[in-house]
Amino acid sequence: MALLEVNNLVTEFHGRAGVARALDHVSFTLEAGKVLGIVGESGSGKSVTAFSLMNLVDAPGRIAGGEIRFKGEDLQRATARRWSKLRGDRIAMVFQDPMMSLNPVMKIGDQLRETVSIHQRLRGKMLDDKVCEALRRVGIPAPEERMRAYPHELSGGMRQRVAIANAMINDPDLIIADEPTTALDVTIQAQILFEMKNLARDSGTALIWISHDISVVKDLADEICVMYAGRIIERGPVDEIIAQPLHPYTKGLIDSLPQASSRGQRLYSIPGSAPPLLSLPPGCAFAPRCSRRNATCDTIPPVVAVGTREHRCFYPLGTL
Ligand SMILES: Nc1ncnc2c1ncn2[C@@H]1O[C@H](COP(=O)(O)OP(=O)(O)OP(=O)(O)O)[C@@H](O)[C@H]1O
Ligand SMILES: [Mg+2]
């Protein structure tokens, strides 16, 4: 049984101007200890995916359809009490903004101690050692001292590392990390990615790593989902997708990576911009920006499975 199974998830926001379908039949599975990357431009639905999985979508948004199964359990039937057990212990999230993960009026050490002691019977020195170790793992120097600091006394990068330590500390089954390293410098980012990968390997924790940057997830993820306007337009093993993208949008993302063009040349960028959710084209949402489009693209492309991979394009690139 897969650790996480998401089937045809639909999340919508209801407003005066209409219904914005932020997730449109999103499906993927994740096995224990594996890393799934979710990539796509701003507004493609990455954070809404994370919030939907954590049952944190608030009005005017709601999950309007589909199914989320975690170790076989239907999460949409989970009670508030069940969620308080699941969150922080079995499923943890690191938010795009570290202050969404941290309590501003609580010392760092107290927050991490609390995360542990809600779910485990550790006290005193053993508890402190565990907290120190967690802070050390994400590259926080002098953790004993940092434990006495409040979040506002730390830099943004340091706060995000604390949030990551807080997510990792109970060795959950799943960590959902929403662009957590975007604000960090590359050395720290590499260190954190390395630690997360070790965690996945050693303790069987599965990771969902969200980024707008495919190059961040390429060394970390086993599989990736590429999102565009609320739909997964391509999914599969990361190496295969990078080597041979099937969807023209995925190819555009890969071609915009710095190493894809030679030094001194202008970076490629996909022409145009993503359509607003309230005025999506009738068919493929990428069609207006796509050089391969055709009249067929005015209908929504179905999910096509090709071996280990899936795409939603009538005219995929190359053949497998
Ligand atoms: N509370 C909300 N009310 C209305 N629409 C929302 C709300 N939250 C998100 N959306 C819409 O859902 C879509 C997806 O947003 P989401 O935050 O998931 O994008 P994202 O891929 O995480 O982008 P970014 O890279 O900028 O973080 C956007 O078009 C956004 O306008
Ligand atoms: Mg986001």
PDB file of N, CA, C and O in Angstrom, residues 124-189:
ATOM      1  N   GLY A 124      13.120  16.286  30.580  1.00  0.00           N
ATOM      2  CA  GLY A 124      14.438  16.680  31.106  1.00  0.00           C
ATOM      3  C   GLY A 124      15.552  16.667  30.081  1.00  0.00           C
ATOM      4  O   GLY A 124      15.385  17.136  28.960  1.00  0.00           O
ATOM      5  N   LYS A 125      16.683  16.090  30.490  1.00  0.00           N
ATOM      6  CA  LYS A 125      17.876  16.149  29.668  1.00  0.00           C
ATOM      7  C   LYS A 125      17.695  15.404  28.346  1.00  0.00           C
ATOM      8  O   LYS A 125      18.157  15.856  27.306  1.00  0.00           O
ATOM      9  N   MET A 126      16.983  14.284  28.380  1.00  0.00           N
ATOM     10  CA  MET A 126      16.778  13.533  27.149  1.00  0.00           C
ATOM     11  C   MET A 126      16.002  14.343  26.118  1.00  0.00           C
ATOM     12  O   MET A 126      16.288  14.301  24.927  1.00  0.00           O
ATOM     13  N   LEU A 127      15.047  15.095  26.614  1.00  0.00           N
ATOM     14  CA  LEU A 127      14.249  15.955  25.744  1.00  0.00           C
ATOM     15  C   LEU A 127      15.123  17.073  25.165  1.00  0.00           C
ATOM     16  O   LEU A 127      15.119  17.325  23.955  1.00  0.00           O
ATOM     17  N   ASP A 128      15.904  17.722  26.046  1.00  0.00           N
ATOM     18  CA  ASP A 128      16.788  18.796  25.582  1.00  0.00           C
ATOM     19  C   ASP A 128      17.811  18.294  24.571  1.00  0.00           C
ATOM     20  O   ASP A 128      18.110  18.969  23.591  1.00  0.00           O
ATOM     21  N   ASP A 129      18.344  17.110  24.811  1.00  0.00           N
ATOM     22  CA  ASP A 129      19.319  16.542  23.880  1.00  0.00           C
ATOM     23  C   ASP A 129      18.691  16.326  22.505  1.00  0.00           C
ATOM     24  O   ASP A 129      19.313  16.578  21.482  1.00  0.00           O
ATOM     25  N   LYS A 130      17.455  15.873  22.527  1.00  0.00           N
ATOM     26  CA  LYS A 130      16.768  15.606  21.259  1.00  0.00           C
ATOM     27  C   LYS A 130      16.558  16.914  20.486  1.00  0.00           C
ATOM     28  O   LYS A 130      16.759  16.977  19.270  1.00  0.00           O
ATOM     29  N   VAL A 131      16.184  17.967  21.216  1.00  0.00           N
ATOM     30  CA  VAL A 131      15.959  19.270  20.584  1.00  0.00           C
ATOM     31  C   VAL A 131      17.272  19.826  20.016  1.00  0.00           C
ATOM     32  O   VAL A 131      17.330  20.289  18.876  1.00  0.00           O
ATOM     33  N   CYS A 132      18.345  19.727  20.810  1.00  0.00           N
ATOM     34  CA  CYS A 132      19.664  20.192  20.353  1.00  0.00           C
ATOM     35  C   CYS A 132      20.088  19.469  19.091  1.00  0.00           C
ATOM     36  O   CYS A 132      20.569  20.079  18.134  1.00  0.00           O
ATOM     37  N   GLU A 133      19.909  18.168  19.112  1.00  0.00           N
ATOM     38  CA  GLU A 133      20.312  17.339  17.978  1.00  0.00           C
ATOM     39  C   GLU A 133      19.536  17.743  16.714  1.00  0.00           C
ATOM     40  O   GLU A 133      20.108  17.866  15.630  1.00  0.00           O
ATOM     41  N   ALA A 134      18.246  17.994  16.884  1.00  0.00           N
ATOM     42  CA  ALA A 134      17.414  18.393  15.742  1.00  0.00           C
ATOM     43  C   ALA A 134      17.889  19.723  15.163  1.00  0.00           C
ATOM     44  O   ALA A 134      17.944  19.907  13.951  1.00  0.00           O
ATOM     45  N   LEU A 135      18.262  20.659  16.049  1.00  0.00           N
ATOM     46  CA  LEU A 135      18.739  21.968  15.586  1.00  0.00           C
ATOM     47  C   LEU A 135      20.100  21.835  14.901  1.00  0.00           C
ATOM     48  O   LEU A 135      20.380  22.495  13.905  1.00  0.00           O
ATOM     49  N   ARG A 136      20.922  20.966  15.446  1.00  0.00           N
ATOM     50  CA  ARG A 136      22.245  20.752  14.864  1.00  0.00           C
ATOM     51  C   ARG A 136      22.120  20.172  13.454  1.00  0.00           C
ATOM     52  O   ARG A 136      22.844  20.566  12.546  1.00  0.00           O
ATOM     53  N   ARG A 137      21.171  19.252  13.292  1.00  0.00           N
ATOM     54  CA  ARG A 137      21.002  18.598  11.984  1.00  0.00           C
ATOM     55  C   ARG A 137      20.682  19.566  10.857  1.00  0.00           C
ATOM     56  O   ARG A 137      20.978  19.294   9.705  1.00  0.00           O
ATOM     57  N   VAL A 138      20.033  20.676  11.178  1.00  0.00           N
ATOM     58  CA  VAL A 138      19.720  21.641  10.119  1.00  0.00           C
ATOM     59  C   VAL A 138      20.736  22.775  10.083  1.00  0.00           C
ATOM     60  O   VAL A 138      20.495  23.833   9.509  1.00  0.00           O
ATOM     61  N   GLY A 139      21.899  22.541  10.732  1.00  0.00           N
ATOM     62  CA  GLY A 139      23.010  23.484  10.615  1.00  0.00           C
ATOM     63  C   GLY A 139      22.889  24.717  11.488  1.00  0.00           C
ATOM     64  O   GLY A 139      23.395  25.784  11.121  1.00  0.00           O
ATOM     65  N   ILE A 140      22.243  24.600  12.640  1.00  0.00           N
ATOM     66  CA  ILE A 140      22.179  25.738  13.551  1.00  0.00           C
ATOM     67  C   ILE A 140      23.336  25.665  14.534  1.00  0.00           C
ATOM     68  O   ILE A 140      23.451  24.709  15.299  1.00  0.00           O
ATOM     69  N   PRO A 141      24.241  26.659  14.479  1.00  0.00           N
ATOM     70  CA  PRO A 141      25.389  26.623  15.379  1.00  0.00           C
ATOM     71  C   PRO A 141      24.957  26.952  16.816  1.00  0.00           C
ATOM     72  O   PRO A 141      23.970  27.664  17.017  1.00  0.00           O
ATOM     73  N   ALA A 142      25.679  26.435  17.776  1.00  0.00           N
ATOM     74  CA  ALA A 142      25.399  26.650  19.212  1.00  0.00           C
ATOM     75  C   ALA A 142      23.918  26.468  19.550  1.00  0.00           C
ATOM     76  O   ALA A 142      23.268  27.392  20.041  1.00  0.00           O
ATOM     77  N   PRO A 143      23.374  25.291  19.290  1.00  0.00           N
ATOM     78  CA  PRO A 143      21.936  25.098  19.513  1.00  0.00           C
ATOM     79  C   PRO A 143      21.486  25.329  20.947  1.00  0.00           C
ATOM     80  O   PRO A 143      20.377  25.823  21.159  1.00  0.00           O
ATOM     81  N   GLU A 144      22.359  25.042  21.947  1.00  0.00           N
ATOM     82  CA  GLU A 144      21.969  25.249  23.350  1.00  0.00           C
ATOM     83  C   GLU A 144      21.598  26.712  23.575  1.00  0.00           C
ATOM     84  O   GLU A 144      20.661  27.027  24.300  1.00  0.00           O
ATOM     85  N   GLU A 145      22.375  27.609  22.943  1.00  0.00           N
ATOM     86  CA  GLU A 145      22.110  29.035  23.084  1.00  0.00           C
ATOM     87  C   GLU A 145      20.858  29.443  22.318  1.00  0.00           C
ATOM     88  O   GLU A 145      20.039  30.209  22.816  1.00  0.00           O
ATOM     89  N   ARG A 146      20.749  28.932  21.082  1.00  0.00           N
ATOM     90  CA  ARG A 146      19.612  29.313  20.232  1.00  0.00           C
ATOM     91  C   ARG A 146      18.279  28.889  20.838  1.00  0.00           C
ATOM     92  O   ARG A 146      17.258  29.507  20.598  1.00  0.00           O
ATOM     93  N   MET A 147      18.307  27.840  21.628  1.00  0.00           N
ATOM     94  CA  MET A 147      17.068  27.365  22.235  1.00  0.00           C
ATOM     95  C   MET A 147      16.427  28.425  23.120  1.00  0.00           C
ATOM     96  O   MET A 147      15.221  28.434  23.326  1.00  0.00           O
ATOM     97  N   ARG A 148      17.268  29.337  23.645  1.00  0.00           N
ATOM     98  CA  ARG A 148      16.738  30.379  24.539  1.00  0.00           C
ATOM     99  C   ARG A 148      16.257  31.615  23.785  1.00  0.00           C
ATOM    100  O   ARG A 148      15.771  32.564  24.379  1.00  0.00           O
ATOM    101  N   ALA A 149      16.403  31.601  22.453  1.00  0.00           N
ATOM    102  CA  ALA A 149      16.017  32.782  21.658  1.00  0.00           C
ATOM    103  C   ALA A 149      14.548  32.706  21.229  1.00  0.00           C
ATOM    104  O   ALA A 149      13.975  31.629  21.116  1.00  0.00           O
ATOM    105  N   TYR A 150      13.963  33.882  21.013  1.00  0.00           N
ATOM    106  CA  TYR A 150      12.628  33.957  20.412  1.00  0.00           C
ATOM    107  C   TYR A 150      12.793  34.019  18.890  1.00  0.00           C
ATOM    108  O   TYR A 150      13.831  34.485  18.412  1.00  0.00           O
ATOM    109  N   PRO A 151      11.773  33.610  18.134  1.00  0.00           N
ATOM    110  CA  PRO A 151      11.905  33.625  16.676  1.00  0.00           C
ATOM    111  C   PRO A 151      12.377  34.972  16.109  1.00  0.00           C
ATOM    112  O   PRO A 151      13.221  34.995  15.209  1.00  0.00           O
ATOM    113  N   HIS A 152      11.873  36.096  16.668  1.00  0.00           N
ATOM    114  CA  HIS A 152      12.241  37.394  16.091  1.00  0.00           C
ATOM    115  C   HIS A 152      13.704  37.742  16.303  1.00  0.00           C
ATOM    116  O   HIS A 152      14.243  38.658  15.685  1.00  0.00           O
ATOM    117  N   GLU A 153      14.372  37.019  17.194  1.00  0.00           N
ATOM    118  CA  GLU A 153      15.795  37.288  17.424  1.00  0.00           C
ATOM    119  C   GLU A 153      16.690  36.583  16.410  1.00  0.00           C
ATOM    120  O   GLU A 153      17.891  36.736  16.424  1.00  0.00           O
ATOM    121  N   LEU A 154      16.073  35.774  15.541  1.00  0.00           N
ATOM    122  CA  LEU A 154      16.844  35.037  14.540  1.00  0.00           C
ATOM    123  C   LEU A 154      16.614  35.623  13.152  1.00  0.00           C
ATOM    124  O   LEU A 154      15.585  36.247  12.900  1.00  0.00           O
ATOM    125  N   SER A 155      17.559  35.364  12.254  1.00  0.00           N
ATOM    126  CA  SER A 155      17.391  35.798  10.866  1.00  0.00           C
ATOM    127  C   SER A 155      16.323  34.930  10.199  1.00  0.00           C
ATOM    128  O   SER A 155      15.980  33.859  10.709  1.00  0.00           O
ATOM    129  N   GLY A 156      15.822  35.373   9.051  1.00  0.00           N
ATOM    130  CA  GLY A 156      14.795  34.621   8.330  1.00  0.00           C
ATOM    131  C   GLY A 156      15.253  33.201   7.997  1.00  0.00           C
ATOM    132  O   GLY A 156      14.516  32.229   8.165  1.00  0.00           O
ATOM    133  N   GLY A 157      16.498  33.088   7.549  1.00  0.00           N
ATOM    134  CA  GLY A 157      17.040  31.780   7.185  1.00  0.00           C
ATOM    135  C   GLY A 157      17.128  30.861   8.393  1.00  0.00           C
ATOM    136  O   GLY A 157      16.822  29.667   8.323  1.00  0.00           O
ATOM    137  N   MET A 158      17.536  31.442   9.518  1.00  0.00           N
ATOM    138  CA  MET A 158      17.672  30.675  10.752  1.00  0.00           C
ATOM    139  C   MET A 158      16.295  30.219  11.242  1.00  0.00           C
ATOM    140  O   MET A 158      16.123  29.089  11.694  1.00  0.00           O
ATOM    141  N   ARG A 159      15.317  31.105  11.110  1.00  0.00           N
ATOM    142  CA  ARG A 159      13.942  30.753  11.513  1.00  0.00           C
ATOM    143  C   ARG A 159      13.423  29.586  10.681  1.00  0.00           C
ATOM    144  O   ARG A 159      12.783  28.678  11.195  1.00  0.00           O
ATOM    145  N   GLN A 160      13.723  29.632   9.378  1.00  0.00           N
ATOM    146  CA  GLN A 160      13.230  28.551   8.523  1.00  0.00           C
ATOM    147  C   GLN A 160      13.902  27.229   8.903  1.00  0.00           C
ATOM    148  O   GLN A 160      13.276  26.175   8.890  1.00  0.00           O
ATOM    149  N   ARG A 161      15.171  27.300   9.302  1.00  0.00           N
ATOM    150  CA  ARG A 161      15.851  26.073   9.726  1.00  0.00           C
ATOM    151  C   ARG A 161      15.213  25.513  11.001  1.00  0.00           C
ATOM    152  O   ARG A 161      15.098  24.307  11.163  1.00  0.00           O
ATOM    153  N   VAL A 162      14.819  26.417  11.893  1.00  0.00           N
ATOM    154  CA  VAL A 162      14.127  25.974  13.114  1.00  0.00           C
ATOM    155  C   VAL A 162      12.806  25.296  12.732  1.00  0.00           C
ATOM    156  O   VAL A 162      12.454  24.238  13.269  1.00  0.00           O
ATOM    157  N   ALA A 163      12.087  25.894  11.780  1.00  0.00           N
ATOM    158  CA  ALA A 163      10.810  25.313  11.344  1.00  0.00           C
ATOM    159  C   ALA A 163      11.029  23.913  10.754  1.00  0.00           C
ATOM    160  O   ALA A 163      10.237  22.994  10.984  1.00  0.00           O
ATOM    161  N   ILE A 164      12.121  23.749  10.019  1.00  0.00           N
ATOM    162  CA  ILE A 164      12.430  22.441   9.428  1.00  0.00           C
ATOM    163  C   ILE A 164      12.783  21.437  10.533  1.00  0.00           C
ATOM    164  O   ILE A 164      12.331  20.290  10.523  1.00  0.00           O
ATOM    165  N   ALA A 165      13.581  21.893  11.514  1.00  0.00           N
ATOM    166  CA  ALA A 165      13.922  21.023  12.649  1.00  0.00           C
ATOM    167  C   ALA A 165      12.648  20.587  13.378  1.00  0.00           C
ATOM    168  O   ALA A 165      12.495  19.424  13.768  1.00  0.00           O
ATOM    169  N   ASN A 166      11.725  21.514  13.528  1.00  0.00           N
ATOM    170  CA  ASN A 166      10.462  21.239  14.216  1.00  0.00           C
ATOM    171  C   ASN A 166       9.634  20.193  13.458  1.00  0.00           C
ATOM    172  O   ASN A 166       8.972  19.348  14.057  1.00  0.00           O
ATOM    173  N   ALA A 167       9.709  20.242  12.133  1.00  0.00           N
ATOM    174  CA  ALA A 167       8.972  19.264  11.318  1.00  0.00           C
ATOM    175  C   ALA A 167       9.620  17.886  11.381  1.00  0.00           C
ATOM    176  O   ALA A 167       8.950  16.864  11.331  1.00  0.00           O
ATOM    177  N   MET A 168      10.964  17.869  11.489  1.00  0.00           N
ATOM    178  CA  MET A 168      11.685  16.600  11.427  1.00  0.00           C
ATOM    179  C   MET A 168      11.739  15.874  12.766  1.00  0.00           C
ATOM    180  O   MET A 168      11.981  14.677  12.821  1.00  0.00           O
ATOM    181  N   ILE A 169      11.522  16.605  13.866  1.00  0.00           N
ATOM    182  CA  ILE A 169      11.920  16.109  15.182  1.00  0.00           C
ATOM    183  C   ILE A 169      11.217  14.823  15.624  1.00  0.00           C
ATOM    184  O   ILE A 169      11.803  14.002  16.318  1.00  0.00           O
ATOM    185  N   ASN A 170       9.992  14.616  15.193  1.00  0.00           N
ATOM    186  CA  ASN A 170       9.298  13.383  15.603  1.00  0.00           C
ATOM    187  C   ASN A 170       9.401  12.255  14.583  1.00  0.00           C
ATOM    188  O   ASN A 170       8.653  11.278  14.671  1.00  0.00           O
ATOM    189  N   ASP A 171      10.331  12.412  13.611  1.00  0.00           N
ATOM    190  CA  ASP A 171      10.446  11.409  12.540  1.00  0.00           C
ATOM    191  C   ASP A 171       9.077  11.038  11.970  1.00  0.00           C
ATOM    192  O   ASP A 171       8.661   9.875  12.040  1.00  0.00           O
ATOM    193  N   PRO A 172       8.355  12.015  11.427  1.00  0.00           N
ATOM    194  CA  PRO A 172       7.014  11.710  10.900  1.00  0.00           C
ATOM    195  C   PRO A 172       7.104  10.806   9.671  1.00  0.00           C
ATOM    196  O   PRO A 172       8.195  10.573   9.138  1.00  0.00           O
ATOM    197  N   ASP A 173       5.962  10.290   9.239  1.00  0.00           N
ATOM    198  CA  ASP A 173       5.937   9.464   8.037  1.00  0.00           C
ATOM    199  C   ASP A 173       6.031  10.316   6.782  1.00  0.00           C
ATOM    200  O   ASP A 173       6.473   9.863   5.744  1.00  0.00           O
ATOM    201  N   LEU A 174       5.563  11.560   6.920  1.00  0.00           N
ATOM    202  CA  LEU A 174       5.518  12.441   5.749  1.00  0.00           C
ATOM    203  C   LEU A 174       5.804  13.878   6.173  1.00  0.00           C
ATOM    204  O   LEU A 174       5.231  14.377   7.142  1.00  0.00           O
ATOM    205  N   ILE A 175       6.710  14.526   5.440  1.00  0.00           N
ATOM    206  CA  ILE A 175       6.930  15.962   5.632  1.00  0.00           C
ATOM    207  C   ILE A 175       6.591  16.666   4.324  1.00  0.00           C
ATOM    208  O   ILE A 175       7.059  16.261   3.260  1.00  0.00           O
ATOM    209  N   ILE A 176       5.762  17.686   4.414  1.00  0.00           N
ATOM    210  CA  ILE A 176       5.433  18.492   3.247  1.00  0.00           C
ATOM    211  C   ILE A 176       6.153  19.818   3.414  1.00  0.00           C
ATOM    212  O   ILE A 176       5.915  20.548   4.375  1.00  0.00           O
ATOM    213  N   ALA A 177       7.080  20.106   2.516  1.00  0.00           N
ATOM    214  CA  ALA A 177       7.892  21.313   2.633  1.00  0.00           C
ATOM    215  C   ALA A 177       7.583  22.239   1.466  1.00  0.00           C
ATOM    216  O   ALA A 177       7.812  21.891   0.311  1.00  0.00           O
ATOM    217  N   ASP A 178       7.039  23.406   1.778  1.00  0.00           N
ATOM    218  CA  ASP A 178       6.603  24.345   0.743  1.00  0.00           C
ATOM    219  C   ASP A 178       7.662  25.420   0.524  1.00  0.00           C
ATOM    220  O   ASP A 178       7.734  26.385   1.285  1.00  0.00           O
ATOM    221  N   GLU A 179       8.476  25.269  -0.488  1.00  0.00           N
ATOM    222  CA  GLU A 179       9.548  26.221  -0.818  1.00  0.00           C
ATOM    223  C   GLU A 179      10.345  26.642   0.405  1.00  0.00           C
ATOM    224  O   GLU A 179      10.608  27.843   0.582  1.00  0.00           O
ATOM    225  N   PRO A 180      10.750  25.729   1.273  1.00  0.00           N
ATOM    226  CA  PRO A 180      11.344  26.164   2.540  1.00  0.00           C
ATOM    227  C   PRO A 180      12.732  26.751   2.389  1.00  0.00           C
ATOM    228  O   PRO A 180      13.183  27.459   3.277  1.00  0.00           O
ATOM    229  N   THR A 181      13.411  26.472   1.300  1.00  0.00           N
ATOM    230  CA  THR A 181      14.805  26.917   1.223  1.00  0.00           C
ATOM    231  C   THR A 181      14.991  28.110   0.301  1.00  0.00           C
ATOM    232  O   THR A 181      16.108  28.563   0.105  1.00  0.00           O
ATOM    233  N   THR A 182      13.905  28.618  -0.237  1.00  0.00           N
ATOM    234  CA  THR A 182      14.019  29.723  -1.205  1.00  0.00           C
ATOM    235  C   THR A 182      14.776  30.920  -0.625  1.00  0.00           C
ATOM    236  O   THR A 182      15.565  31.553  -1.315  1.00  0.00           O
ATOM    237  N   ALA A 183      14.556  31.211   0.669  1.00  0.00           N
ATOM    238  CA  ALA A 183      15.180  32.395   1.263  1.00  0.00           C
ATOM    239  C   ALA A 183      16.587  32.124   1.794  1.00  0.00           C
ATOM    240  O   ALA A 183      17.239  33.024   2.309  1.00  0.00           O
ATOM    241  N   LEU A 184      17.051  30.885   1.681  1.00  0.00           N
ATOM    242  CA  LEU A 184      18.345  30.543   2.282  1.00  0.00           C
ATOM    243  C   LEU A 184      19.470  30.614   1.254  1.00  0.00           C
ATOM    244  O   LEU A 184      19.242  30.418   0.067  1.00  0.00           O
ATOM    245  N   ASP A 185      20.691  30.857   1.744  1.00  0.00           N
ATOM    246  CA  ASP A 185      21.790  30.892   0.779  1.00  0.00           C
ATOM    247  C   ASP A 185      22.120  29.465   0.324  1.00  0.00           C
ATOM    248  O   ASP A 185      21.742  28.487   0.961  1.00  0.00           O
ATOM    249  N   VAL A 186      22.812  29.360  -0.801  1.00  0.00           N
ATOM    250  CA  VAL A 186      22.953  28.056  -1.457  1.00  0.00           C
ATOM    251  C   VAL A 186      23.655  26.996  -0.620  1.00  0.00           C
ATOM    252  O   VAL A 186      23.318  25.817  -0.700  1.00  0.00           O
ATOM    253  N   THR A 187      24.626  27.415   0.213  1.00  0.00           N
ATOM    254  CA  THR A 187      25.351  26.440   1.035  1.00  0.00           C
ATOM    255  C   THR A 187      24.404  25.806   2.046  1.00  0.00           C
ATOM    256  O   THR A 187      24.371  24.594   2.216  1.00  0.00           O
ATOM    257  N   ILE A 188      23.632  26.654   2.721  1.00  0.00           N
ATOM    258  CA  ILE A 188      22.676  26.169   3.719  1.00  0.00           C
ATOM    259  C   ILE A 188      21.597  25.340   3.033  1.00  0.00           C
ATOM    260  O   ILE A 188      21.180  24.291   3.524  1.00  0.00           O
ATOM    261  N   GLN A 189      21.151  25.816   1.881  1.00  0.00           N
ATOM    262  CA  GLN A 189      20.137  25.098   1.117  1.00  0.00           C
ATOM    263  C   GLN A 189      20.633  23.681   0.804  1.00  0.00           C
ATOM    264  O   GLN A 189      19.927  22.700   1.030  1.00  0.00           O
TER     265      GLN A 189
END
